[in-house]
Amino acid sequence: MEEKTEDELVPFTRIVEELGWSPYRVRLAMGKAGNKLKEVQEPRLFKRRGRRRSLYPLAYTVRLLKGEGERGEANDPAVEAEERVPLERIVEESGWSRNSVRLYLRAARRALVVFPDPADNRKKLYPLAHTLKVLRREQARVLARRDRSRDPGAGYWLAVAELKVAAARLRDVSEALAAASRSVTAAHASLRKKPPMAAMEIRTLPDSGLALSQPLAVLVSPLRLTYWKAVAPEIPFLRGEGESPEEAVADLRHRLAAVYRELQQQTDANPQLWDLLDQIIRVQIPPHARGRHEQP
């Protein structure tokens, strides 16, 4: 059984590379191909910003453009031999304003043959007769469209077509906005679940009669807009708060000492918390009282 392969979709630059032609010649052949040219828009997934590129089936487009290029004006010796003039000469010969000429040139760029200026590669030279013919053809197309828009029946169908195009654009924009909203919501939820944390230690307690059996690890993280919290993973029941990480840790130190002294008087009030604190905190006997405790 013969395996079916799908034609690869590639951008314009790949078509130019495969044909080995200049970009202007490829655009000219594309313009000649007209409706025969197959073109799709690059998916949003591959293009995060800016306008989406056009993609073309590689093998089909190369075969099509080779046929059009062989019949096109780019291979016409008469076009190659024409006088090459700058934009100012085109404006002068056409009798139109510079802006109108630029507008027509932009609209008909696929059908134009353009050469680089040998004296300045940043400038372009146009074959005179060929360029004027293309510009007049583009002007006739624009005038015909204008006449159709003035006709009530044609104007109605043009308006319907414009609404269809606008609806498609709105659909693309709404899909992009929905995707962006989902991404922002997911990022917000992820940040809410995992706030940034800093690890610190408590080595001493503010009560001189109490001491820690070992340094106590503390995790400090944002609590509110300008507030912080400090929590010891070994004692999740207590939490210190403050306007800075240091203040939150200091508040936790005082809470540890105060709760220990409170539960020391009444251990039945919270047996679970007392068991935790009794393992971490020990009573420190003052030096002047050690002698009395050591006597038999």
Short mmCIF file of N, CA and C in Angstrom, two decimals, residues 82-85 89-90 93 126-133:
data_model
loop_
_atom_site.label_atom_id
_atom_site.label_comp_id
_atom_site.label_asym_id
_atom_site.label_seq_id
_atom_site.Cartn_x
_atom_site.Cartn_y
_atom_site.Cartn_z
N GLU A 82 14.41 47.26 -20.91
CA GLU A 82 13.78 48.58 -20.78
C GLU A 82 14.66 49.53 -19.97
N GLU A 83 14.40 50.79 -20.19
CA GLU A 83 15.11 51.82 -19.42
C GLU A 83 14.72 51.72 -17.95
N ARG A 84 15.69 51.70 -17.06
CA ARG A 84 15.45 51.60 -15.63
C ARG A 84 15.56 52.99 -15.00
N VAL A 85 14.49 53.40 -14.36
CA VAL A 85 14.41 54.78 -13.87
C VAL A 85 14.05 54.78 -12.38
N ARG A 89 11.08 59.57 -11.70
CA ARG A 89 10.75 59.53 -13.13
C ARG A 89 9.38 58.87 -13.36
N ILE A 90 9.07 57.87 -12.57
CA ILE A 90 7.76 57.22 -12.68
C ILE A 90 6.65 58.22 -12.34
N GLU A 93 6.31 60.65 -15.31
CA GLU A 93 5.70 60.06 -16.50
C GLU A 93 4.22 59.75 -16.29
N TYR A 126 13.09 51.07 -11.66
CA TYR A 126 11.92 50.44 -12.24
C TYR A 126 12.03 50.46 -13.76
N PRO A 127 11.73 49.33 -14.45
CA PRO A 127 11.64 49.37 -15.92
C PRO A 127 10.46 50.25 -16.31
N LEU A 128 10.71 51.29 -17.08
CA LEU A 128 9.75 52.36 -17.27
C LEU A 128 8.42 51.88 -17.83
N ALA A 129 8.43 51.28 -19.04
CA ALA A 129 7.18 50.90 -19.69
C ALA A 129 6.42 49.84 -18.89
N HIS A 130 7.15 48.86 -18.38
CA HIS A 130 6.51 47.80 -17.59
C HIS A 130 5.85 48.37 -16.34
N THR A 131 6.54 49.25 -15.64
CA THR A 131 6.00 49.81 -14.40
C THR A 131 4.77 50.66 -14.67
N LEU A 132 4.82 51.47 -15.71
CA LEU A 132 3.65 52.31 -16.03
C LEU A 132 2.45 51.45 -16.40
N LYS A 133 2.69 50.35 -17.13
CA LYS A 133 1.59 49.46 -17.49
C LYS A 133 0.96 48.83 -16.24
#
